[in-house]
Amino acid sequence: MNNATLTNLATELATGAIRVVDLTVPLNENTPIIGLPEEFKQSPGFKMEKISYFDADGPAWYWNSFSCGEHTGTHFDAPGHWISGRDYTDGCTDTIPPEKFIAPANVIDVSKEAAADPDYLLTSDKLKEWESENGKIEPGTWVLMRTDWSKRTPEDFLNYAEDGPHTPGPSVDCMEFLTKERDILGFGVETVGTDAGQAFAFDPAFPAHQLMHGSNKFGLASLTNLDQLPPKGAIIVTPPLKIEHGSGSPLRVIALTTKKPLPMNKNHG
Ligand code: MN
């Protein structure tokens, strides 16, 4: 069996004509995780314990055990994570069809807006403006919100204040537009969760969770390197761990793209 598309893909990966970009943050004990109001149970952060390191516990081998909440670091939100998506029979990490883990990405650059206003909300009007320049957001594709939030220090990344976290995210009308009028696959962000920091006060609260998962669609949180992707044309690979009845999991998110990074992204000062 020979398929020209797969053969060309292998060749272009080997020659570097297709560039592989890692959209994943490292997992360690300092990886920021979301904090909930104190009446709720908190999700534990990442912990790693050595089993052996070429020593008496394992003279020729090195390995560790690790533990963390399912929603730690760069992670996948399955529909079953939210009450609006709990009844989908294909809505957990082990039951989502695997073909949904490879899909095109639309990257919406709102990094300037988010730098000026940490509570910046992506709206349907902004998406329509983006579409007029880049083409329509197709069904079954990802929408990734680039805020450059991944470049912040851990403290500024979570950005807590007395009245809760202040981080950018989507508006209610944005989520209604993307689920009902564009039928996207899912919504990804650089922040710790797919909803804005103040989204507990929206109506409905947490629209990225309530509406996206209520439509059997996915989320990706704590992405990085979105500045390395073109607005359209990249394909992202996003398989979560196959945890039985899992609500999500940390994962490696890989993008395939052809566009070279701009010189200004190389940090040569
Ligand atoms: Mn999550």
PDB file of C-alpha atoms and ligand atoms in Angstrom:
ATOM      1  CA  MET A   1       0.000   0.000   0.000  1.00  0.00           C
ATOM      2  CA  ASN A   2       1.289   3.437  -0.894  1.00  0.00           C
ATOM      3  CA  ASN A   3      -0.416   6.733  -0.338  1.00  0.00           C
ATOM      4  CA  ALA A   4       1.080   9.858  -1.936  1.00  0.00           C
ATOM      5  CA  THR A   5      -0.109  12.170   0.830  1.00  0.00           C
ATOM      6  CA  LEU A   6       1.534  10.087   3.566  1.00  0.00           C
ATOM      7  CA  THR A   7       4.700   9.611   1.495  1.00  0.00           C
ATOM      8  CA  ASN A   8       4.957  13.358   0.893  1.00  0.00           C
ATOM      9  CA  LEU A   9       4.286  14.054   4.562  1.00  0.00           C
ATOM     10  CA  ALA A  10       7.138  11.740   5.598  1.00  0.00           C
ATOM     11  CA  THR A  11       9.494  13.355   3.063  1.00  0.00           C
ATOM     12  CA  GLU A  12       8.604  16.894   4.068  1.00  0.00           C
ATOM     13  CA  LEU A  13       8.994  16.057   7.769  1.00  0.00           C
ATOM     14  CA  ALA A  14      12.413  14.511   7.042  1.00  0.00           C
ATOM     15  CA  THR A  15      13.611  17.495   4.989  1.00  0.00           C
ATOM     16  CA  GLY A  16      12.229  20.085   7.410  1.00  0.00           C
ATOM     17  CA  ALA A  17       9.862  21.546   4.811  1.00  0.00           C
ATOM     18  CA  ILE A  18       7.184  20.830   7.409  1.00  0.00           C
ATOM     19  CA  ARG A  19       8.209  22.330  10.726  1.00  0.00           C
ATOM     20  CA  VAL A  20       7.239  20.696  14.031  1.00  0.00           C
ATOM     21  CA  VAL A  21       6.454  23.174  16.822  1.00  0.00           C
ATOM     22  CA  ASP A  22       6.018  22.130  20.445  1.00  0.00           C
ATOM     23  CA  LEU A  23       3.073  23.958  22.037  1.00  0.00           C
ATOM     24  CA  THR A  24       3.665  22.349  25.456  1.00  0.00           C
ATOM     25  CA  VAL A  25       4.967  23.788  28.756  1.00  0.00           C
ATOM     26  CA  PRO A  26       7.299  21.640  30.910  1.00  0.00           C
ATOM     27  CA  LEU A  27       5.770  19.681  33.793  1.00  0.00           C
ATOM     28  CA  ASN A  28       7.453  20.157  37.160  1.00  0.00           C
ATOM     29  CA  GLU A  29       6.539  21.032  40.758  1.00  0.00           C
ATOM     30  CA  ASN A  30       6.348  24.728  39.814  1.00  0.00           C
ATOM     31  CA  THR A  31       3.930  24.268  36.905  1.00  0.00           C
ATOM     32  CA  PRO A  32       1.102  26.730  37.698  1.00  0.00           C
ATOM     33  CA  ILE A  33      -2.316  25.202  38.324  1.00  0.00           C
ATOM     34  CA  ILE A  34      -5.719  26.764  38.691  1.00  0.00           C
ATOM     35  CA  GLY A  35      -6.888  27.657  42.209  1.00  0.00           C
ATOM     36  CA  LEU A  36     -10.578  27.461  43.152  1.00  0.00           C
ATOM     37  CA  PRO A  37     -12.470  29.351  45.880  1.00  0.00           C
ATOM     38  CA  GLU A  38     -11.671  27.716  49.242  1.00  0.00           C
ATOM     39  CA  GLU A  39     -15.035  25.958  49.657  1.00  0.00           C
ATOM     40  CA  PHE A  40     -14.102  23.639  46.776  1.00  0.00           C
ATOM     41  CA  LYS A  41     -11.535  20.824  46.698  1.00  0.00           C
ATOM     42  CA  GLN A  42      -8.275  21.879  45.034  1.00  0.00           C
ATOM     43  CA  SER A  43      -6.473  20.033  42.262  1.00  0.00           C
ATOM     44  CA  PRO A  44      -2.964  18.837  43.243  1.00  0.00           C
ATOM     45  CA  GLY A  45       0.025  20.042  41.235  1.00  0.00           C
ATOM     46  CA  PHE A  46       2.641  17.895  39.538  1.00  0.00           C
ATOM     47  CA  LYS A  47       4.794  15.707  41.806  1.00  0.00           C
ATOM     48  CA  MET A  48       7.574  13.346  40.766  1.00  0.00           C
ATOM     49  CA  GLU A  49       9.252  10.658  42.868  1.00  0.00           C
ATOM     50  CA  LYS A  50      12.350   8.725  41.885  1.00  0.00           C
ATOM     51  CA  ILE A  51      12.031   4.930  41.739  1.00  0.00           C
ATOM     52  CA  SER A  52      15.692   4.340  40.896  1.00  0.00           C
ATOM     53  CA  TYR A  53      18.617   6.157  39.317  1.00  0.00           C
ATOM     54  CA  PHE A  54      21.386   3.658  38.422  1.00  0.00           C
ATOM     55  CA  ASP A  55      21.655   2.791  42.105  1.00  0.00           C
ATOM     56  CA  ALA A  56      20.824  -0.052  44.513  1.00  0.00           C
ATOM     57  CA  ASP A  57      17.112   0.363  43.683  1.00  0.00           C
ATOM     58  CA  GLY A  58      17.859  -0.179  39.996  1.00  0.00           C
ATOM     59  CA  PRO A  59      21.515  -0.495  39.023  1.00  0.00           C
ATOM     60  CA  ALA A  60      21.077  -0.158  35.239  1.00  0.00           C
ATOM     61  CA  TRP A  61      17.905   1.887  34.982  1.00  0.00           C
ATOM     62  CA  TYR A  62      16.334   5.240  35.784  1.00  0.00           C
ATOM     63  CA  TRP A  63      12.616   5.820  36.267  1.00  0.00           C
ATOM     64  CA  ASN A  64      10.136   7.889  38.268  1.00  0.00           C
ATOM     65  CA  SER A  65       6.548   7.855  39.335  1.00  0.00           C
ATOM     66  CA  PHE A  66       4.489  11.027  39.061  1.00  0.00           C
ATOM     67  CA  SER A  67       1.104  12.339  40.123  1.00  0.00           C
ATOM     68  CA  CYS A  68      -1.019  15.379  39.330  1.00  0.00           C
ATOM     69  CA  GLY A  69      -4.577  16.486  38.706  1.00  0.00           C
ATOM     70  CA  GLU A  70      -5.898  15.717  35.228  1.00  0.00           C
ATOM     71  CA  HIS A  71      -5.949  19.475  34.496  1.00  0.00           C
ATOM     72  CA  THR A  72      -2.273  20.276  35.082  1.00  0.00           C
ATOM     73  CA  GLY A  73       0.083  22.201  32.807  1.00  0.00           C
ATOM     74  CA  THR A  74      -0.638  21.943  29.092  1.00  0.00           C
ATOM     75  CA  HIS A  75      -3.778  19.833  29.201  1.00  0.00           C
ATOM     76  CA  PHE A  76      -6.848  18.648  27.321  1.00  0.00           C
ATOM     77  CA  ASP A  77     -10.387  19.381  28.597  1.00  0.00           C
ATOM     78  CA  ALA A  78     -12.812  16.640  27.575  1.00  0.00           C
ATOM     79  CA  PRO A  79     -16.572  17.350  27.339  1.00  0.00           C
ATOM     80  CA  GLY A  80     -17.143  15.119  30.386  1.00  0.00           C
ATOM     81  CA  HIS A  81     -15.204  17.641  32.494  1.00  0.00           C
ATOM     82  CA  TRP A  82     -18.277  19.898  32.703  1.00  0.00           C
ATOM     83  CA  ILE A  83     -21.836  19.290  33.889  1.00  0.00           C
ATOM     84  CA  SER A  84     -23.168  20.427  30.487  1.00  0.00           C
ATOM     85  CA  GLY A  85     -21.139  17.693  28.743  1.00  0.00           C
ATOM     86  CA  ARG A  86     -21.364  14.881  31.280  1.00  0.00           C
ATOM     87  CA  ASP A  87     -23.846  12.710  29.347  1.00  0.00           C
ATOM     88  CA  TYR A  88     -21.952  12.371  26.055  1.00  0.00           C
ATOM     89  CA  THR A  89     -21.031   8.714  25.601  1.00  0.00           C
ATOM     90  CA  ASP A  90     -17.986   9.775  23.529  1.00  0.00           C
ATOM     91  CA  GLY A  91     -17.016  12.648  25.826  1.00  0.00           C
ATOM     92  CA  CYS A  92     -14.223  11.277  28.025  1.00  0.00           C
ATOM     93  CA  THR A  93     -10.521  10.795  27.319  1.00  0.00           C
ATOM     94  CA  ASP A  94     -10.961   7.087  26.495  1.00  0.00           C
ATOM     95  CA  THR A  95     -14.119   7.406  24.377  1.00  0.00           C
ATOM     96  CA  ILE A  96     -13.384  10.419  22.122  1.00  0.00           C
ATOM     97  CA  PRO A  97     -12.782   9.064  18.584  1.00  0.00           C
ATOM     98  CA  PRO A  98      -9.024   9.275  17.878  1.00  0.00           C
ATOM     99  CA  GLU A  99      -9.497  10.997  14.504  1.00  0.00           C
ATOM    100  CA  LYS A 100     -10.521  14.083  16.478  1.00  0.00           C
ATOM    101  CA  PHE A 101      -6.969  14.374  17.818  1.00  0.00           C
ATOM    102  CA  ILE A 102      -5.509  15.675  14.534  1.00  0.00           C
ATOM    103  CA  ALA A 103      -7.045  18.873  13.163  1.00  0.00           C
ATOM    104  CA  PRO A 104      -6.284  22.292  11.619  1.00  0.00           C
ATOM    105  CA  ALA A 105      -5.805  25.318  13.851  1.00  0.00           C
ATOM    106  CA  ASN A 106      -6.901  28.935  13.483  1.00  0.00           C
ATOM    107  CA  VAL A 107      -4.663  31.189  15.579  1.00  0.00           C
ATOM    108  CA  ILE A 108      -6.246  34.465  16.671  1.00  0.00           C
ATOM    109  CA  ASP A 109      -3.562  36.938  17.741  1.00  0.00           C
ATOM    110  CA  VAL A 110      -4.907  39.190  20.482  1.00  0.00           C
ATOM    111  CA  SER A 111      -1.556  39.553  22.278  1.00  0.00           C
ATOM    112  CA  LYS A 112      -1.598  43.360  22.030  1.00  0.00           C
ATOM    113  CA  GLU A 113      -5.140  43.593  23.371  1.00  0.00           C
ATOM    114  CA  ALA A 114      -4.333  41.215  26.284  1.00  0.00           C
ATOM    115  CA  ALA A 115      -1.165  43.152  27.142  1.00  0.00           C
ATOM    116  CA  ALA A 116      -3.223  46.341  27.384  1.00  0.00           C
ATOM    117  CA  ASP A 117      -6.082  44.719  29.348  1.00  0.00           C
ATOM    118  CA  PRO A 118      -5.641  41.477  31.380  1.00  0.00           C
ATOM    119  CA  ASP A 119      -9.445  41.060  31.375  1.00  0.00           C
ATOM    120  CA  TYR A 120      -9.585  41.248  27.570  1.00  0.00           C
ATOM    121  CA  LEU A 121     -12.440  39.209  26.075  1.00  0.00           C
ATOM    122  CA  LEU A 122     -12.374  37.740  22.592  1.00  0.00           C
ATOM    123  CA  THR A 123     -15.703  38.504  20.856  1.00  0.00           C
ATOM    124  CA  SER A 124     -17.532  37.242  17.783  1.00  0.00           C
ATOM    125  CA  ASP A 125     -16.964  40.647  16.143  1.00  0.00           C
ATOM    126  CA  LYS A 126     -13.213  40.221  16.561  1.00  0.00           C
ATOM    127  CA  LEU A 127     -13.447  36.715  15.045  1.00  0.00           C
ATOM    128  CA  LYS A 128     -15.427  38.028  12.055  1.00  0.00           C
ATOM    129  CA  GLU A 129     -12.782  40.708  11.552  1.00  0.00           C
ATOM    130  CA  TRP A 130     -10.113  37.955  11.672  1.00  0.00           C
ATOM    131  CA  GLU A 131     -12.114  35.909   9.134  1.00  0.00           C
ATOM    132  CA  SER A 132     -12.301  38.844   6.730  1.00  0.00           C
ATOM    133  CA  GLU A 133      -8.474  38.834   6.630  1.00  0.00           C
ATOM    134  CA  ASN A 134      -7.722  35.120   6.941  1.00  0.00           C
ATOM    135  CA  GLY A 135     -10.786  33.233   5.689  1.00  0.00           C
ATOM    136  CA  LYS A 136     -13.647  31.473   7.403  1.00  0.00           C
ATOM    137  CA  ILE A 137     -13.166  29.314  10.492  1.00  0.00           C
ATOM    138  CA  GLU A 138     -14.107  25.862   9.178  1.00  0.00           C
ATOM    139  CA  PRO A 139     -16.154  23.225  11.052  1.00  0.00           C
ATOM    140  CA  GLY A 140     -14.040  20.684  12.927  1.00  0.00           C
ATOM    141  CA  THR A 141     -11.055  23.009  13.396  1.00  0.00           C
ATOM    142  CA  TRP A 142      -9.425  24.425  16.522  1.00  0.00           C
ATOM    143  CA  VAL A 143      -9.551  28.081  17.486  1.00  0.00           C
ATOM    144  CA  LEU A 144      -6.441  29.030  19.474  1.00  0.00           C
ATOM    145  CA  MET A 145      -6.381  32.357  21.305  1.00  0.00           C
ATOM    146  CA  ARG A 146      -2.870  33.809  21.266  1.00  0.00           C
ATOM    147  CA  THR A 147      -2.326  36.181  24.202  1.00  0.00           C
ATOM    148  CA  ASP A 148       1.424  35.669  24.844  1.00  0.00           C
ATOM    149  CA  TRP A 149       0.303  34.826  28.404  1.00  0.00           C
ATOM    150  CA  SER A 150       2.750  31.894  28.388  1.00  0.00           C
ATOM    151  CA  LYS A 151       5.620  34.400  28.406  1.00  0.00           C
ATOM    152  CA  ARG A 152       4.626  35.753  31.837  1.00  0.00           C
ATOM    153  CA  THR A 153       6.183  34.904  35.211  1.00  0.00           C
ATOM    154  CA  PRO A 154       4.185  32.277  37.206  1.00  0.00           C
ATOM    155  CA  GLU A 155       2.716  34.992  39.459  1.00  0.00           C
ATOM    156  CA  ASP A 156       1.659  37.260  36.604  1.00  0.00           C
ATOM    157  CA  PHE A 157       0.456  34.192  34.720  1.00  0.00           C
ATOM    158  CA  LEU A 158      -2.217  33.424  37.354  1.00  0.00           C
ATOM    159  CA  ASN A 159      -2.643  37.168  38.074  1.00  0.00           C
ATOM    160  CA  TYR A 160      -4.739  36.873  41.246  1.00  0.00           C
ATOM    161  CA  ALA A 161      -6.300  39.902  42.945  1.00  0.00           C
ATOM    162  CA  GLU A 162      -8.753  40.295  45.846  1.00  0.00           C
ATOM    163  CA  ASP A 163     -11.655  39.857  43.445  1.00  0.00           C
ATOM    164  CA  GLY A 164     -10.256  36.776  41.723  1.00  0.00           C
ATOM    165  CA  PRO A 165      -7.941  36.143  38.772  1.00  0.00           C
ATOM    166  CA  HIS A 166      -7.581  38.644  35.940  1.00  0.00           C
ATOM    167  CA  THR A 167      -6.724  36.768  32.758  1.00  0.00           C
ATOM    168  CA  PRO A 168      -8.083  37.029  29.199  1.00  0.00           C
ATOM    169  CA  GLY A 169     -10.545  34.604  27.628  1.00  0.00           C
ATOM    170  CA  PRO A 170     -13.627  34.342  25.429  1.00  0.00           C
ATOM    171  CA  SER A 171     -16.902  36.224  25.870  1.00  0.00           C
ATOM    172  CA  VAL A 172     -20.262  34.437  26.008  1.00  0.00           C
ATOM    173  CA  ASP A 173     -21.139  35.625  22.493  1.00  0.00           C
ATOM    174  CA  CYS A 174     -17.782  34.328  21.225  1.00  0.00           C
ATOM    175  CA  MET A 175     -18.559  30.826  22.513  1.00  0.00           C
ATOM    176  CA  GLU A 176     -22.103  30.944  21.117  1.00  0.00           C
ATOM    177  CA  PHE A 177     -20.726  31.949  17.715  1.00  0.00           C
ATOM    178  CA  LEU A 178     -18.027  29.263  17.651  1.00  0.00           C
ATOM    179  CA  THR A 179     -20.280  26.424  18.821  1.00  0.00           C
ATOM    180  CA  LYS A 180     -23.487  27.300  16.920  1.00  0.00           C
ATOM    181  CA  GLU A 181     -22.346  29.177  13.819  1.00  0.00           C
ATOM    182  CA  ARG A 182     -18.914  27.659  13.195  1.00  0.00           C
ATOM    183  CA  ASP A 183     -19.176  24.188  14.768  1.00  0.00           C
ATOM    184  CA  ILE A 184     -15.486  24.168  15.721  1.00  0.00           C
ATOM    185  CA  LEU A 185     -13.668  21.204  17.276  1.00  0.00           C
ATOM    186  CA  GLY A 186     -12.441  23.082  20.339  1.00  0.00           C
ATOM    187  CA  PHE A 187     -10.961  26.216  21.860  1.00  0.00           C
ATOM    188  CA  GLY A 188      -7.371  26.540  23.094  1.00  0.00           C
ATOM    189  CA  VAL A 189      -5.632  29.186  25.195  1.00  0.00           C
ATOM    190  CA  GLU A 190      -2.277  30.111  26.747  1.00  0.00           C
ATOM    191  CA  THR A 191      -3.849  30.819  30.157  1.00  0.00           C
ATOM    192  CA  VAL A 192      -4.361  28.289  32.979  1.00  0.00           C
ATOM    193  CA  GLY A 193      -7.958  27.550  31.905  1.00  0.00           C
ATOM    194  CA  THR A 194     -10.059  28.118  28.783  1.00  0.00           C
ATOM    195  CA  ASP A 195     -12.280  30.717  30.460  1.00  0.00           C
ATOM    196  CA  ALA A 196     -11.361  34.269  31.413  1.00  0.00           C
ATOM    197  CA  GLY A 197     -10.317  34.858  35.033  1.00  0.00           C
ATOM    198  CA  GLN A 198     -13.536  36.745  35.791  1.00  0.00           C
ATOM    199  CA  ALA A 199     -15.814  34.307  33.923  1.00  0.00           C
ATOM    200  CA  PHE A 200     -17.429  33.099  37.176  1.00  0.00           C
ATOM    201  CA  ALA A 201     -19.492  36.310  36.937  1.00  0.00           C
ATOM    202  CA  PHE A 202     -20.605  35.861  33.306  1.00  0.00           C
ATOM    203  CA  ASP A 203     -24.080  34.701  32.259  1.00  0.00           C
ATOM    204  CA  PRO A 204     -23.756  31.798  31.766  1.00  0.00           C
ATOM    205  CA  ALA A 205     -20.724  31.427  34.042  1.00  0.00           C
ATOM    206  CA  PHE A 206     -17.603  29.891  32.438  1.00  0.00           C
ATOM    207  CA  PRO A 207     -18.927  29.987  28.845  1.00  0.00           C
ATOM    208  CA  ALA A 208     -15.917  28.148  27.362  1.00  0.00           C
ATOM    209  CA  HIS A 209     -16.731  25.240  29.659  1.00  0.00           C
ATOM    210  CA  GLN A 210     -20.524  25.505  29.731  1.00  0.00           C
ATOM    211  CA  LEU A 211     -21.100  26.052  25.996  1.00  0.00           C
ATOM    212  CA  MET A 212     -18.069  24.306  24.445  1.00  0.00           C
ATOM    213  CA  HIS A 213     -18.372  21.092  26.485  1.00  0.00           C
ATOM    214  CA  GLY A 214     -22.173  21.305  26.311  1.00  0.00           C
ATOM    215  CA  SER A 215     -21.695  21.000  22.521  1.00  0.00           C
ATOM    216  CA  ASN A 216     -19.332  17.995  22.921  1.00  0.00           C
ATOM    217  CA  LYS A 217     -16.326  20.125  22.026  1.00  0.00           C
ATOM    218  CA  PHE A 218     -12.871  20.291  23.573  1.00  0.00           C
ATOM    219  CA  GLY A 219     -10.527  22.649  25.366  1.00  0.00           C
ATOM    220  CA  LEU A 220      -6.752  23.088  25.513  1.00  0.00           C
ATOM    221  CA  ALA A 221      -5.149  25.141  28.285  1.00  0.00           C
ATOM    222  CA  SER A 222      -1.624  26.400  29.089  1.00  0.00           C
ATOM    223  CA  LEU A 223      -0.417  26.285  25.480  1.00  0.00           C
ATOM    224  CA  THR A 224       2.817  28.018  24.511  1.00  0.00           C
ATOM    225  CA  ASN A 225       4.614  29.029  21.294  1.00  0.00           C
ATOM    226  CA  LEU A 226       1.418  30.128  19.571  1.00  0.00           C
ATOM    227  CA  ASP A 227       3.524  33.028  18.223  1.00  0.00           C
ATOM    228  CA  GLN A 228       5.338  30.413  16.115  1.00  0.00           C
ATOM    229  CA  LEU A 229       2.188  29.528  14.151  1.00  0.00           C
ATOM    230  CA  PRO A 230       0.574  31.212  11.129  1.00  0.00           C
ATOM    231  CA  PRO A 231      -3.050  32.444  11.481  1.00  0.00           C
ATOM    232  CA  LYS A 232      -4.176  29.507   9.327  1.00  0.00           C
ATOM    233  CA  GLY A 233      -2.568  26.373   7.899  1.00  0.00           C
ATOM    234  CA  ALA A 234      -1.071  24.596  10.911  1.00  0.00           C
ATOM    235  CA  ILE A 235      -2.311  21.159  11.965  1.00  0.00           C
ATOM    236  CA  ILE A 236      -2.211  20.245  15.646  1.00  0.00           C
ATOM    237  CA  VAL A 237      -1.939  16.810  17.229  1.00  0.00           C
ATOM    238  CA  THR A 238      -3.624  16.546  20.632  1.00  0.00           C
ATOM    239  CA  PRO A 239      -4.209  13.011  21.978  1.00  0.00           C
ATOM    240  CA  PRO A 240      -4.797  13.017  25.760  1.00  0.00           C
ATOM    241  CA  LEU A 241      -3.820  10.019  27.881  1.00  0.00           C
ATOM    242  CA  LYS A 242      -6.342   7.201  27.548  1.00  0.00           C
ATOM    243  CA  ILE A 243      -7.507   7.451  31.151  1.00  0.00           C
ATOM    244  CA  GLU A 244     -10.689   5.429  31.579  1.00  0.00           C
ATOM    245  CA  HIS A 245     -13.557   7.906  32.092  1.00  0.00           C
ATOM    246  CA  GLY A 246     -10.957  10.697  32.314  1.00  0.00           C
ATOM    247  CA  SER A 247     -12.122  14.332  32.310  1.00  0.00           C
ATOM    248  CA  GLY A 248      -8.912  15.452  30.621  1.00  0.00           C
ATOM    249  CA  SER A 249      -5.181  14.949  30.912  1.00  0.00           C
ATOM    250  CA  PRO A 250      -1.814  16.592  30.544  1.00  0.00           C
ATOM    251  CA  LEU A 251      -0.570  16.026  26.991  1.00  0.00           C
ATOM    252  CA  ARG A 252       2.101  16.982  24.513  1.00  0.00           C
ATOM    253  CA  VAL A 253       0.610  19.314  21.885  1.00  0.00           C
ATOM    254  CA  ILE A 254       2.508  19.253  18.598  1.00  0.00           C
ATOM    255  CA  ALA A 255       1.889  21.548  15.617  1.00  0.00           C
ATOM    256  CA  LEU A 256       2.832  20.837  12.008  1.00  0.00           C
ATOM    257  CA  THR A 257       3.382  23.998  10.005  1.00  0.00           C
ATOM    258  CA  THR A 258       5.333  25.255   7.021  1.00  0.00           C
ATOM    259  CA  LYS A 259       5.816  28.871   7.863  1.00  0.00           C
ATOM    260  CA  LYS A 260       9.215  29.877   9.228  1.00  0.00           C
ATOM    261  CA  PRO A 261       9.240  31.931  12.446  1.00  0.00           C
ATOM    262  CA  LEU A 262       9.685  35.660  12.004  1.00  0.00           C
ATOM    263  CA  PRO A 263      13.210  36.913  12.855  1.00  0.00           C
ATOM    264  CA  MET A 264      11.721  39.028  15.656  1.00  0.00           C
ATOM    265  CA  ASN A 265      10.661  35.820  17.448  1.00  0.00           C
ATOM    266  CA  LYS A 266      14.225  34.529  17.656  1.00  0.00           C
ATOM    267  CA  ASN A 267      15.102  36.732  20.588  1.00  0.00           C
ATOM    268  CA  HIS A 268      18.331  38.028  19.093  1.00  0.00           C
ATOM    269  CA  GLY A 269      17.580  41.435  20.590  1.00  0.00           C
TER     270      GLY A 269
HETATM  271 MN    MN B   1      -8.946  22.089  32.369  1.00  0.00          MN
END
